[in-house]
């Protein structure tokens, strides 16, 4: 019975398979072929150092020819360097502070000579101030030094509190890494006590960058004040300065603004340190002093071991 049923259904199955094959051939169904995408590998070609520049050029040309033959398109490599047009990369024509500033009297012979040199150098500053006033109508040489001192105080308060958002709004992108460098795992205590002399504008320039007409205003403000600074390491030990002993500080601050941008603000851009400035006091760093090796059962107090005191070393950031 089963064989008879199989013999009856086999012709039907063959007929159905042939119909499907004919329909497939009539529709011309084509199966997609595998698509091969060439992938750039990280294979490096070693060039011996004795080959020279010509050998390197020939090796790179051979590498490009092999890549083109294989159907791989090599992307051209450009030596690009990111720039920031919100501020300049440095101080343009920096102000040279006269030697003995804040110590010599204006009535002395040396003081009169310095005064005459400042008057001669002030001609270029007057032209820059006029150009600044064309873009910033509120700029005046009398009110700006007070504003610059407020920016200086707010920026240092934000630095001691590690307020990055506020610090970015008060200093430029060039000044920010210089202020925060080396302050990790440290505690800063800074306080502005008083101003010994009223701040004043001593220098002004208007440089261009990238294209003509892209003007930046740089104003140097002389500030003579009394401040306190104390730096503690991560263990809470005093590294330099004192919170109770104020010191007289003479600084030349450079503030900058992108004058073409109507939404820009005056920000702290840098500080001019004269060559005749006194050397900073050495920073005392916490180091581990190796002691004697103790045997089992011995105590350090019973050995009467004198710990040597480390010598002060001048550290530069």
mmCIF file of C-alpha atoms in Angstrom:
data_model
loop_
_atom_site.group_PDB
_atom_site.id
_atom_site.type_symbol
_atom_site.label_atom_id
_atom_site.label_comp_id
_atom_site.label_asym_id
_atom_site.label_seq_id
_atom_site.Cartn_x
_atom_site.Cartn_y
_atom_site.Cartn_z
ATOM 1 C CA UNK A 1 0.000 0.000 0.000
ATOM 2 C CA UNK A 2 2.802 2.331 0.899
ATOM 3 C CA UNK A 3 4.694 1.570 -2.303
ATOM 4 C CA UNK A 4 1.620 2.263 -4.389
ATOM 5 C CA UNK A 5 1.106 5.658 -2.717
ATOM 6 C CA UNK A 6 4.775 6.562 -3.267
ATOM 7 C CA UNK A 7 4.549 5.648 -6.950
ATOM 8 C CA UNK A 8 1.437 7.825 -7.282
ATOM 9 C CA UNK A 9 2.972 10.903 -5.577
ATOM 10 C CA UNK A 10 6.424 10.745 -7.219
ATOM 11 C CA UNK A 11 5.235 12.064 -10.642
ATOM 12 C CA UNK A 12 3.447 14.948 -8.914
ATOM 13 C CA UNK A 13 6.610 15.892 -7.018
ATOM 14 C CA UNK A 14 8.717 15.803 -10.198
ATOM 15 C CA UNK A 15 6.159 17.923 -12.028
ATOM 16 C CA UNK A 16 6.146 20.555 -9.216
ATOM 17 C CA UNK A 17 9.962 20.735 -9.060
ATOM 18 C CA UNK A 18 10.207 21.211 -12.838
ATOM 19 C CA UNK A 19 7.588 23.988 -12.744
ATOM 20 C CA UNK A 20 9.531 25.841 -10.025
ATOM 21 C CA UNK A 21 12.775 25.473 -11.991
ATOM 22 C CA UNK A 22 11.132 26.825 -15.160
ATOM 23 C CA UNK A 23 9.659 29.779 -13.273
ATOM 24 C CA UNK A 24 13.029 30.569 -11.732
ATOM 25 C CA UNK A 25 14.720 30.522 -15.139
ATOM 26 C CA UNK A 26 12.001 32.731 -16.655
ATOM 27 C CA UNK A 27 12.414 35.359 -13.897
ATOM 28 C CA UNK A 28 16.230 35.230 -14.279
ATOM 29 C CA UNK A 29 16.897 35.166 -10.527
ATOM 30 C CA UNK A 30 20.548 35.936 -9.832
ATOM 31 C CA UNK A 31 22.073 35.298 -6.466
ATOM 32 C CA UNK A 32 24.422 38.065 -5.223
ATOM 33 C CA UNK A 33 28.116 37.323 -5.442
ATOM 34 C CA UNK A 34 30.342 37.876 -2.389
ATOM 35 C CA UNK A 35 31.587 41.501 -2.230
ATOM 36 C CA UNK A 36 35.200 41.898 -1.123
ATOM 37 C CA UNK A 37 36.185 45.219 0.513
ATOM 38 C CA UNK A 38 39.924 45.897 0.733
ATOM 39 C CA UNK A 39 40.881 46.832 4.283
ATOM 40 C CA UNK A 40 44.000 48.805 5.147
ATOM 41 C CA UNK A 41 46.025 46.870 7.655
ATOM 42 C CA UNK A 42 48.529 48.122 10.196
ATOM 43 C CA UNK A 43 51.446 46.504 8.402
ATOM 44 C CA UNK A 44 54.620 48.541 8.763
ATOM 45 C CA UNK A 45 57.442 48.564 6.275
ATOM 46 C CA UNK A 46 60.818 48.631 7.965
ATOM 47 C CA UNK A 47 63.311 51.037 6.422
ATOM 48 C CA UNK A 48 66.869 50.764 7.721
ATOM 49 C CA UNK A 49 68.297 54.051 9.015
ATOM 50 C CA UNK A 50 71.246 53.891 6.629
ATOM 51 C CA UNK A 51 68.989 54.139 3.563
ATOM 52 C CA UNK A 52 68.690 57.942 3.729
ATOM 53 C CA UNK A 53 66.091 60.341 2.368
ATOM 54 C CA UNK A 54 66.249 59.037 -1.207
ATOM 55 C CA UNK A 55 65.803 55.463 -0.030
ATOM 56 C CA UNK A 56 62.782 56.425 2.061
ATOM 57 C CA UNK A 57 61.198 58.245 -0.868
ATOM 58 C CA UNK A 58 61.753 55.219 -3.129
ATOM 59 C CA UNK A 59 60.310 52.867 -0.506
ATOM 60 C CA UNK A 60 57.205 55.050 -0.064
ATOM 61 C CA UNK A 61 56.725 55.219 -3.867
ATOM 62 C CA UNK A 62 57.046 51.409 -4.079
ATOM 63 C CA UNK A 63 54.508 51.067 -1.273
ATOM 64 C CA UNK A 64 52.034 53.337 -3.093
ATOM 65 C CA UNK A 65 52.485 51.406 -6.343
ATOM 66 C CA UNK A 66 51.776 48.089 -4.606
ATOM 67 C CA UNK A 67 48.712 49.554 -2.916
ATOM 68 C CA UNK A 68 47.327 50.878 -6.211
ATOM 69 C CA UNK A 69 47.918 47.519 -7.864
ATOM 70 C CA UNK A 70 45.982 45.859 -5.058
ATOM 71 C CA UNK A 71 43.124 48.365 -5.447
ATOM 72 C CA UNK A 72 43.706 50.147 -2.132
ATOM 73 C CA UNK A 73 43.534 53.948 -2.169
ATOM 74 C CA UNK A 74 45.915 55.500 0.333
ATOM 75 C CA UNK A 75 44.653 58.638 2.010
ATOM 76 C CA UNK A 76 47.007 61.585 1.765
ATOM 77 C CA UNK A 77 48.428 62.473 5.156
ATOM 78 C CA UNK A 78 48.559 66.126 6.160
ATOM 79 C CA UNK A 79 50.650 67.605 8.950
ATOM 80 C CA UNK A 80 47.862 69.560 10.603
ATOM 81 C CA UNK A 81 48.119 71.599 13.766
ATOM 82 C CA UNK A 82 45.062 72.873 15.578
ATOM 83 C CA UNK A 83 44.888 76.620 16.188
ATOM 84 C CA UNK A 84 42.582 78.711 18.314
ATOM 85 C CA UNK A 85 41.473 82.094 17.008
ATOM 86 C CA UNK A 86 39.918 83.154 20.322
ATOM 87 C CA UNK A 87 43.364 84.320 21.481
ATOM 88 C CA UNK A 88 46.899 84.756 20.206
ATOM 89 C CA UNK A 89 49.741 82.326 20.857
ATOM 90 C CA UNK A 90 51.850 84.749 22.897
ATOM 91 C CA UNK A 91 52.543 88.327 23.910
ATOM 92 C CA UNK A 92 53.132 90.597 20.927
ATOM 93 C CA UNK A 93 55.987 93.082 21.457
ATOM 94 C CA UNK A 94 56.227 92.479 25.232
ATOM 95 C CA UNK A 95 56.760 95.392 27.580
ATOM 96 C CA UNK A 96 60.292 95.699 29.022
ATOM 97 C CA UNK A 97 60.030 96.820 32.652
ATOM 98 C CA UNK A 98 62.694 99.327 33.734
ATOM 99 C CA UNK A 99 65.234 98.013 36.199
ATOM 100 C CA UNK A 100 64.629 99.171 39.735
ATOM 101 C CA UNK A 101 60.920 99.800 39.220
ATOM 102 C CA UNK A 102 59.007 100.435 42.489
ATOM 103 C CA UNK A 103 62.339 101.083 44.240
ATOM 104 C CA UNK A 104 63.728 104.158 42.492
ATOM 105 C CA UNK A 105 62.230 107.594 43.037
ATOM 106 C CA UNK A 106 60.969 109.541 40.025
ATOM 107 C CA UNK A 107 63.006 112.544 41.238
ATOM 108 C CA UNK A 108 66.352 110.693 41.076
ATOM 109 C CA UNK A 109 68.592 110.758 38.009
ATOM 110 C CA UNK A 110 67.920 107.125 37.099
ATOM 111 C CA UNK A 111 64.208 107.581 37.677
ATOM 112 C CA UNK A 112 64.049 110.585 35.331
ATOM 113 C CA UNK A 113 65.879 108.626 32.621
ATOM 114 C CA UNK A 114 63.406 105.748 32.886
ATOM 115 C CA UNK A 115 60.533 108.205 32.755
ATOM 116 C CA UNK A 116 61.772 109.742 29.502
ATOM 117 C CA UNK A 117 62.202 106.300 27.911
ATOM 118 C CA UNK A 118 58.635 105.389 28.850
ATOM 119 C CA UNK A 119 57.349 108.566 27.211
ATOM 120 C CA UNK A 120 59.210 107.706 23.988
ATOM 121 C CA UNK A 121 57.814 104.169 23.946
ATOM 122 C CA UNK A 122 54.306 105.433 24.644
ATOM 123 C CA UNK A 123 53.751 106.703 21.077
ATOM 124 C CA UNK A 124 53.039 103.203 19.727
ATOM 125 C CA UNK A 125 50.835 102.493 22.735
ATOM 126 C CA UNK A 126 48.726 105.581 22.028
ATOM 127 C CA UNK A 127 48.052 104.385 18.476
ATOM 128 C CA UNK A 128 47.039 100.962 19.797
ATOM 129 C CA UNK A 129 44.749 102.547 22.410
ATOM 130 C CA UNK A 130 42.986 104.541 19.679
ATOM 131 C CA UNK A 131 42.437 101.380 17.672
ATOM 132 C CA UNK A 132 41.097 99.599 20.774
ATOM 133 C CA UNK A 133 38.637 102.438 21.421
ATOM 134 C CA UNK A 134 37.310 102.075 17.874
ATOM 135 C CA UNK A 135 36.122 98.543 18.687
ATOM 136 C CA UNK A 136 35.529 98.964 22.437
ATOM 137 C CA UNK A 137 33.835 102.283 23.197
ATOM 138 C CA UNK A 138 33.916 101.688 26.970
ATOM 139 C CA UNK A 139 37.705 101.327 27.122
ATOM 140 C CA UNK A 140 39.518 104.049 29.072
ATOM 141 C CA UNK A 141 43.024 104.080 30.521
ATOM 142 C CA UNK A 142 41.653 105.253 33.883
ATOM 143 C CA UNK A 143 38.904 102.657 34.430
ATOM 144 C CA UNK A 144 40.571 99.678 32.751
ATOM 145 C CA UNK A 145 43.336 99.097 35.374
ATOM 146 C CA UNK A 146 40.719 98.679 38.112
ATOM 147 C CA UNK A 147 38.838 96.180 35.945
ATOM 148 C CA UNK A 148 42.086 94.323 35.204
ATOM 149 C CA UNK A 149 42.837 94.046 38.922
ATOM 150 C CA UNK A 150 39.367 92.586 39.547
ATOM 151 C CA UNK A 151 39.918 90.011 36.775
ATOM 152 C CA UNK A 152 43.283 89.108 38.311
ATOM 153 C CA UNK A 153 41.796 88.611 41.807
ATOM 154 C CA UNK A 154 38.785 86.609 40.544
ATOM 155 C CA UNK A 155 41.012 84.368 38.396
ATOM 156 C CA UNK A 156 43.301 83.489 41.311
ATOM 157 C CA UNK A 157 40.341 82.867 43.610
ATOM 158 C CA UNK A 158 38.885 80.493 40.998
ATOM 159 C CA UNK A 159 42.287 78.782 40.758
ATOM 160 C CA UNK A 160 42.466 78.150 44.504
ATOM 161 C CA UNK A 161 38.894 76.779 44.457
ATOM 162 C CA UNK A 162 39.570 74.686 41.292
ATOM 163 C CA UNK A 163 36.580 76.249 39.531
ATOM 164 C CA UNK A 164 37.461 75.406 35.918
ATOM 165 C CA UNK A 165 34.357 76.942 34.331
ATOM 166 C CA UNK A 166 34.904 80.343 35.919
ATOM 167 C CA UNK A 167 38.649 80.215 35.299
ATOM 168 C CA UNK A 168 38.108 79.627 31.566
ATOM 169 C CA UNK A 169 35.946 82.757 31.409
ATOM 170 C CA UNK A 170 38.651 84.876 33.095
ATOM 171 C CA UNK A 171 41.842 83.637 31.379
ATOM 172 C CA UNK A 172 42.661 82.826 27.766
ATOM 173 C CA UNK A 173 43.330 79.393 26.336
ATOM 174 C CA UNK A 174 47.044 80.202 26.272
ATOM 175 C CA UNK A 175 47.163 81.265 29.940
ATOM 176 C CA UNK A 176 45.025 78.431 31.362
ATOM 177 C CA UNK A 177 47.599 75.581 31.089
ATOM 178 C CA UNK A 178 50.298 77.822 32.550
ATOM 179 C CA UNK A 179 48.183 78.531 35.631
ATOM 180 C CA UNK A 180 47.039 74.961 36.351
ATOM 181 C CA UNK A 181 50.307 73.190 35.481
ATOM 182 C CA UNK A 182 51.891 71.532 38.517
ATOM 183 C CA UNK A 183 48.950 72.182 40.873
ATOM 184 C CA UNK A 184 47.627 68.621 40.938
ATOM 185 C CA UNK A 185 47.435 67.058 44.423
ATOM 186 C CA UNK A 186 48.287 70.446 45.970
ATOM 187 C CA UNK A 187 46.364 72.894 48.147
ATOM 188 C CA UNK A 188 46.662 76.597 47.354
ATOM 189 C CA UNK A 189 45.935 79.383 49.826
ATOM 190 C CA UNK A 190 46.057 82.823 48.191
ATOM 191 C CA UNK A 191 44.721 86.139 49.445
ATOM 192 C CA UNK A 192 44.861 89.663 48.051
ATOM 193 C CA UNK A 193 45.586 91.973 50.998
ATOM 194 C CA UNK A 194 45.818 95.493 49.555
ATOM 195 C CA UNK A 195 47.068 97.573 46.659
ATOM 196 C CA UNK A 196 50.232 99.540 47.426
ATOM 197 C CA UNK A 197 50.009 101.666 44.268
ATOM 198 C CA UNK A 198 47.050 102.243 41.959
ATOM 199 C CA UNK A 199 47.327 99.992 38.898
ATOM 200 C CA UNK A 200 48.021 101.708 35.594
ATOM 201 C CA UNK A 201 48.290 100.921 31.887
ATOM 202 C CA UNK A 202 51.932 100.946 30.738
ATOM 203 C CA UNK A 203 51.774 99.243 27.337
ATOM 204 C CA UNK A 204 49.259 98.494 24.583
ATOM 205 C CA UNK A 205 49.452 96.735 21.229
ATOM 206 C CA UNK A 206 46.977 95.593 18.534
ATOM 207 C CA UNK A 207 48.420 92.610 16.615
ATOM 208 C CA UNK A 208 46.805 90.801 13.677
ATOM 209 C CA UNK A 209 46.527 87.045 13.323
ATOM 210 C CA UNK A 210 45.647 84.732 10.394
ATOM 211 C CA UNK A 211 44.404 87.602 8.207
ATOM 212 C CA UNK A 212 44.592 91.362 8.061
ATOM 213 C CA UNK A 213 41.803 92.972 10.033
ATOM 214 C CA UNK A 214 41.529 90.133 12.582
ATOM 215 C CA UNK A 215 42.655 92.419 15.410
ATOM 216 C CA UNK A 216 43.449 91.505 19.006
ATOM 217 C CA UNK A 217 43.998 94.011 21.770
ATOM 218 C CA UNK A 218 46.800 93.419 24.297
ATOM 219 C CA UNK A 219 47.136 95.779 27.248
ATOM 220 C CA UNK A 220 49.862 95.521 29.906
ATOM 221 C CA UNK A 221 48.886 96.703 33.389
ATOM 222 C CA UNK A 222 51.408 97.406 36.136
ATOM 223 C CA UNK A 223 50.117 96.254 39.530
ATOM 224 C CA UNK A 224 51.978 96.717 42.822
ATOM 225 C CA UNK A 225 50.141 94.963 45.643
ATOM 226 C CA UNK A 226 50.508 92.949 48.827
ATOM 227 C CA UNK A 227 49.515 89.287 48.745
ATOM 228 C CA UNK A 228 49.809 86.070 50.715
ATOM 229 C CA UNK A 229 50.460 82.666 49.161
ATOM 230 C CA UNK A 230 50.912 79.240 50.708
ATOM 231 C CA UNK A 231 51.263 75.955 48.824
ATOM 232 C CA UNK A 232 50.694 72.621 50.600
ATOM 233 C CA UNK A 233 51.443 69.188 49.183
ATOM 234 C CA UNK A 234 49.080 66.220 49.211
ATOM 235 C CA UNK A 235 50.195 65.313 52.746
ATOM 236 C CA UNK A 236 49.298 68.763 54.076
ATOM 237 C CA UNK A 237 52.900 69.889 54.539
ATOM 238 C CA UNK A 238 53.904 73.443 53.653
ATOM 239 C CA UNK A 239 55.975 73.592 50.463
ATOM 240 C CA UNK A 240 56.420 77.332 50.057
ATOM 241 C CA UNK A 241 55.038 80.673 51.230
ATOM 242 C CA UNK A 242 53.034 81.552 54.312
ATOM 243 C CA UNK A 243 49.409 82.392 55.015
ATOM 244 C CA UNK A 244 50.287 84.892 57.759
ATOM 245 C CA UNK A 245 53.217 86.772 56.212
ATOM 246 C CA UNK A 246 52.103 89.119 53.374
ATOM 247 C CA UNK A 247 54.628 90.108 50.730
ATOM 248 C CA UNK A 248 54.943 92.995 48.311
ATOM 249 C CA UNK A 249 54.504 91.829 44.730
ATOM 250 C CA UNK A 250 55.175 93.856 41.574
ATOM 251 C CA UNK A 251 53.517 92.299 38.513
ATOM 252 C CA UNK A 252 53.019 93.221 34.879
ATOM 253 C CA UNK A 253 49.804 91.612 33.687
ATOM 254 C CA UNK A 254 48.899 91.216 30.004
ATOM 255 C CA UNK A 255 45.181 91.190 29.202
ATOM 256 C CA UNK A 256 43.815 90.378 25.779
ATOM 257 C CA UNK A 257 40.563 90.661 23.886
ATOM 258 C CA UNK A 258 39.460 89.616 20.395
ATOM 259 C CA UNK A 259 38.307 93.043 19.252
ATOM 260 C CA UNK A 260 36.573 91.844 16.080
ATOM 261 C CA UNK A 261 34.284 89.560 18.092
ATOM 262 C CA UNK A 262 31.535 91.701 19.729
ATOM 263 C CA UNK A 263 30.876 89.002 22.369
ATOM 264 C CA UNK A 264 34.481 88.715 23.525
ATOM 265 C CA UNK A 265 35.742 89.885 26.924
ATOM 266 C CA UNK A 266 39.000 91.056 28.415
ATOM 267 C CA UNK A 267 40.818 88.058 29.861
ATOM 268 C CA UNK A 268 44.151 87.445 31.540
ATOM 269 C CA UNK A 269 46.624 86.374 28.846
ATOM 270 C CA UNK A 270 50.019 86.255 30.528
ATOM 271 C CA UNK A 271 52.527 87.831 32.864
ATOM 272 C CA UNK A 272 55.814 89.554 32.076
ATOM 273 C CA UNK A 273 58.663 88.589 34.406
ATOM 274 C CA UNK A 274 61.625 91.002 34.120
ATOM 275 C CA UNK A 275 65.156 89.668 33.935
ATOM 276 C CA UNK A 276 66.186 91.589 37.070
ATOM 277 C CA UNK A 277 63.423 90.007 39.195
ATOM 278 C CA UNK A 278 64.682 88.275 42.381
ATOM 279 C CA UNK A 279 64.944 84.490 42.427
ATOM 280 C CA UNK A 280 61.979 82.652 43.911
ATOM 281 C CA UNK A 281 62.392 80.881 47.196
ATOM 282 C CA UNK A 282 63.095 77.135 46.979
ATOM 283 C CA UNK A 283 60.228 74.662 47.240
ATOM 284 C CA UNK A 284 60.543 72.075 50.002
ATOM 285 C CA UNK A 285 59.290 68.756 48.643
ATOM 286 C CA UNK A 286 58.236 65.810 50.766
ATOM 287 C CA UNK A 287 60.577 62.878 50.153
ATOM 288 C CA UNK A 288 61.073 59.506 51.841
ATOM 289 C CA UNK A 289 64.331 59.337 53.799
ATOM 290 C CA UNK A 290 65.592 55.737 54.142
ATOM 291 C CA UNK A 291 66.110 54.754 57.759
ATOM 292 C CA UNK A 292 68.016 51.915 59.416
ATOM 293 C CA UNK A 293 66.978 48.329 58.864
ATOM 294 C CA UNK A 294 65.343 46.998 62.020
ATOM 295 C CA UNK A 295 65.835 43.456 63.203
ATOM 296 C CA UNK A 296 62.998 41.402 64.667
ATOM 297 C CA UNK A 297 62.259 42.674 68.160
ATOM 298 C CA UNK A 298 64.014 46.068 67.738
ATOM 299 C CA UNK A 299 62.271 49.431 67.918
ATOM 300 C CA UNK A 300 63.192 52.603 66.113
ATOM 301 C CA UNK A 301 63.036 54.785 69.233
ATOM 302 C CA UNK A 302 65.641 52.674 71.028
ATOM 303 C CA UNK A 303 68.298 53.169 68.357
ATOM 304 C CA UNK A 304 68.653 56.963 68.891
ATOM 305 C CA UNK A 305 68.785 57.433 65.134
ATOM 306 C CA UNK A 306 69.044 61.045 63.930
ATOM 307 C CA UNK A 307 67.020 61.713 60.801
ATOM 308 C CA UNK A 308 69.013 63.904 58.374
ATOM 309 C CA UNK A 309 67.254 67.075 57.270
ATOM 310 C CA UNK A 310 66.807 67.466 53.494
ATOM 311 C CA UNK A 311 68.468 70.432 51.852
ATOM 312 C CA UNK A 312 66.343 73.066 50.126
ATOM 313 C CA UNK A 313 66.471 72.743 46.354
ATOM 314 C CA UNK A 314 65.296 75.293 43.792
ATOM 315 C CA UNK A 315 62.529 73.704 41.714
ATOM 316 C CA UNK A 316 61.229 75.310 38.552
ATOM 317 C CA UNK A 317 57.818 74.504 37.076
#
